[in-house]
C-alpha positions as a printed Julia matrix, in Angstrom:
224×3 Matrix{Float64}:
  10.07  -13.49   -1.17
  13.09  -11.26   -1.16
  13.73  -10.08    2.43
  15.09   -6.76    1.14
  11.8    -6.07   -0.69
   9.86   -6.94    2.46
  11.89   -4.56    4.6
  11.65   -1.77    2.03
   7.89   -2.21    1.69
   7.49   -2.26    5.47
   9.38    1.01    5.88
   7.45    2.65    3.03
   4.17    1.64    4.63
   5.38    2.78    8.04
   6.47    6.19    6.74
   3.17    6.56    4.89
   1.29    5.64    8.06
   3.23    8.22   10.11
   2.69   10.94    7.5
  -1.01   10.15    7.43
  -1.09   10.61   11.2
   0.69   13.95   10.76
  -1.72   15.11    8.05
  -4.91   14.52   10.08
  -4.29   17.16   12.78
  -2.27   19.46   10.52
  -3.56   23.05   10.7
  -3.1    24.03    7.07
  -5.46   22.03    4.89
  -6.65   25.18    3.19
  -5.22   28.68    3.54
  -6.49   32.12    2.58
  -4.63   35.41    2.82
  -6.58   38.61    3.47
  -4.48   41.49    2.19
  -4.67   44.93    3.79
  -2.44   47.37    5.57
   0.15   46.3     8.13
  -2.37   46.25   10.96
  -5.23   44.44    9.26
  -3.21   41.87    7.28
  -4.36   38.4     8.3
  -4.38   34.77    7.25
  -7.24   32.33    7.64
  -6.68   28.59    7.56
  -8.76   25.48    8.25
  -8.38   21.74    8.59
 -10.76   18.89    9.29
 -11.41   19.91   12.86
 -11.17   23.68   13.32
 -10.84   27.08   11.69
  -8.15   29.58   12.69
  -7.12   33.13   11.91
  -3.91   34.99   12.61
  -3.12   38.7    12.4
   0.06   40.61   11.71
   1.12   40.41   15.36
   1.22   36.61   15.24
  -1.8    36.02   17.46
  -3.78   32.92   16.51
  -7.48   32.6    17.2
  -8.98   29.17   16.63
 -12.4    27.67   17.15
 -13.45   24.1    16.6
 -16.34   23.3    14.36
 -19.39   23.27   16.64
 -21.39   20.5    15.0
 -20.32   17.59   12.86
 -23.72   17.41   11.17
 -23.45   21.08   10.24
 -20.27   20.54    8.24
 -20.04   20.06    4.51
 -20.35   16.53    3.24
 -16.83   16.37    1.87
 -15.35   17.39    5.24
 -17.23   14.6     7.02
 -16.19   12.11    4.36
 -12.55   13.23    4.57
 -12.6    12.76    8.33
 -13.95    9.23    8.04
 -11.53    8.29    5.26
  -8.48    9.59    7.13
  -9.43    7.73   10.31
 -10.02    4.57    8.26
  -6.61    5.12    6.68
  -4.92    5.1    10.08
  -6.75    1.93   11.12
  -5.97    0.1     7.87
  -2.33    1.19    8.06
  -2.09   -0.23   11.59
  -3.41   -3.59   10.39
  -1.0    -3.45    7.47
   2.01   -2.86    9.71
   1.05   -5.73   12.03
   0.42   -8.16    9.16
   3.64   -7.22    7.37
   5.68   -7.52   10.56
   4.27  -11.01   11.16
   4.7   -12.11    7.55
   8.27  -10.95    7.03
  10.78  -13.78    6.61
  13.33  -12.0     8.76
  10.82  -11.85   11.61
  10.54  -14.75   14.06
   6.92  -13.94   14.79
   4.54  -16.57   13.43
   6.95  -19.5    13.21
   8.81  -20.77   10.17
   5.92  -21.59    7.86
   7.1   -19.34    5.05
   4.15  -20.07    2.78
   1.72  -18.87    5.46
   3.97  -15.93    6.3
   4.02  -14.92    2.64
   0.23  -14.89    2.53
   0.08  -12.79    5.69
   2.59  -10.36    4.17
   0.43  -10.15    1.04
  -2.54   -9.33    3.28
  -0.45   -6.54    4.78
   0.16   -5.25    1.26
  -3.6    -5.16    0.66
  -4.06   -3.14    3.85
  -1.37   -0.69    2.74
  -3.06   -0.24   -0.63
  -6.41    0.39    1.06
  -4.73    2.88    3.36
  -3.24    4.73    0.41
  -6.55    4.77   -1.45
  -8.43    6.16    1.56
  -5.86    8.92    2.06
  -5.71    9.72   -1.64
  -9.49    9.97   -1.95
  -9.78   12.14    1.18
  -7.15   14.73    0.26
  -8.07   14.78   -3.45
 -11.75   15.28   -2.68
 -10.9    18.07   -0.24
  -8.59   19.74   -2.78
 -11.23   19.45   -5.5
 -13.72   21.43   -3.41
 -11.08   24.08   -2.67
 -10.27   24.6    -6.34
 -13.93   24.48   -7.33
 -14.79   27.31   -4.93
 -11.65   29.25   -5.83
 -12.39   29.36   -9.56
 -16.11   29.97   -9.13
 -16.72   33.71   -9.8
 -20.11   33.56   -8.06
 -18.83   32.0    -4.82
 -19.63   34.54   -2.04
 -17.44   33.14    0.74
 -13.72   33.24    1.44
 -11.63   31.66   -1.28
  -8.96   29.3    -0.01
  -5.91   27.68   -1.53
  -4.38   24.25   -1.05
  -2.46   23.96    2.21
   0.52   21.94    3.39
  -1.6    19.22    4.98
  -2.9    18.09    1.61
   0.61   17.71    0.18
   1.59   15.62    3.2
  -1.49   13.47    2.6
  -0.61   12.96   -1.07
   2.92   11.89   -0.15
   1.54    9.53    2.49
  -0.85    7.91    0.02
   1.88    7.48   -2.6
   4.27    5.8    -0.17
   1.56    3.47    1.12
   0.52    2.47   -2.39
   4.12    1.77   -3.44
   4.75   -0.31   -0.31
   1.58   -2.34   -0.78
   2.28   -3.0    -4.46
   5.83   -4.13   -3.64
   4.51   -6.63   -1.1
   1.87   -8.01   -3.45
   4.27   -8.35   -6.38
   6.95  -10.01   -4.26
   4.51  -12.42   -2.62
   2.91  -13.26   -5.97
   6.23  -14.1    -7.62
   7.32  -16.12   -4.58
   4.14  -18.22   -4.57
   4.51  -18.96   -8.28
   8.04  -20.21   -7.75
   6.95  -22.38   -4.84
   4.06  -23.88   -6.82
   6.06  -24.47  -10.01
   5.42  -28.02  -11.24
   8.37  -30.35  -11.6
   8.44  -33.04  -14.31
   7.86  -36.51  -12.89
  10.33  -39.17  -13.98
   9.6   -42.82  -13.34
  12.45  -44.63  -11.62
  14.31  -47.0   -13.94
  15.57  -50.14  -12.17
  16.74  -51.84  -15.3
  16.13  -52.23  -19.0
  13.7   -54.88  -20.13
  14.64  -56.7   -23.28
  12.45  -59.02  -25.28
  13.65  -62.29  -26.72
  13.75  -60.94  -30.22
  15.83  -57.96  -29.21
  18.26  -60.07  -27.25
  18.63  -62.46  -30.15
  19.33  -59.56  -32.48
  21.78  -57.81  -30.2
  23.68  -60.91  -28.96
  25.48  -62.72  -31.81
  25.23  -66.5   -31.96
  28.72  -68.08  -31.81
  27.51  -71.65  -32.15
  27.33  -73.33  -35.54
  24.69  -75.73  -36.77
  26.98  -78.75  -36.23
  27.46  -77.94  -32.56
  24.03  -79.27  -31.6
  23.64  -83.0   -31.0
C-alpha cells in the first residue's frame, strides 16, 4: 500500500468521525420560523433529543423528549444509526491505525497489516452508510411534511445538523473506499505469480548432434 493513501484515508475517516460526533448533539436538525410582530417572532428547532424555541429577546426554552417509545419511528431509527456510526467509526480508526505501514503497532507483517487496514476501510464505509441513512431518512420526513398541504402540525425545514451529517458520511465513505482500493491493489501485487525457470547446469548433447557439430579431421587411412 501507498503510505500517503493510508494517511489520507485515516484523516478523512477521523474528520468524518468527529463531524458525526458533532452532528448527533447539534441543536438544529430541523428549524421552523414563526413570523409575527417584533415581540412574538420566534423560531422553533428540534434534534434527536429535544425540542427548543427561542423568542425575539434571545431566550431559549428547551425540553427533552419525555419518552423514547412515544417518538416517531424515524427519530428512533436515526438515533440508533448515529450511535452505531460512532461505534463503527471508532473501530475503523483503531483498525486503520494498527494496519498503517507507517505505524509500529502490530509488528512488521505488512500482509497482515494490509488486511487490518482493509477491515478499517470496511468500518469507515459502514459508518458513512449509517450516517447517510440516518440524516437522509430524517430529511425525507421533513420535506414530506413540509410539502403536504394537509399536514396540521408545524412545518420544519432542513437544519445545519443534517448538512454536517451529510459531509461526515461523504468523508467516511471516501476514506473507506481509498483504504479498500489501496489494500486490494497491494495484495494483487504481492500475490502476482512469477514465471518459474528451471536451472540450467549445462547443455546435454546427443551423439548424433555432437557428430554433426564437431567436424571429423581424421581420414579413412588414419585408422589401423
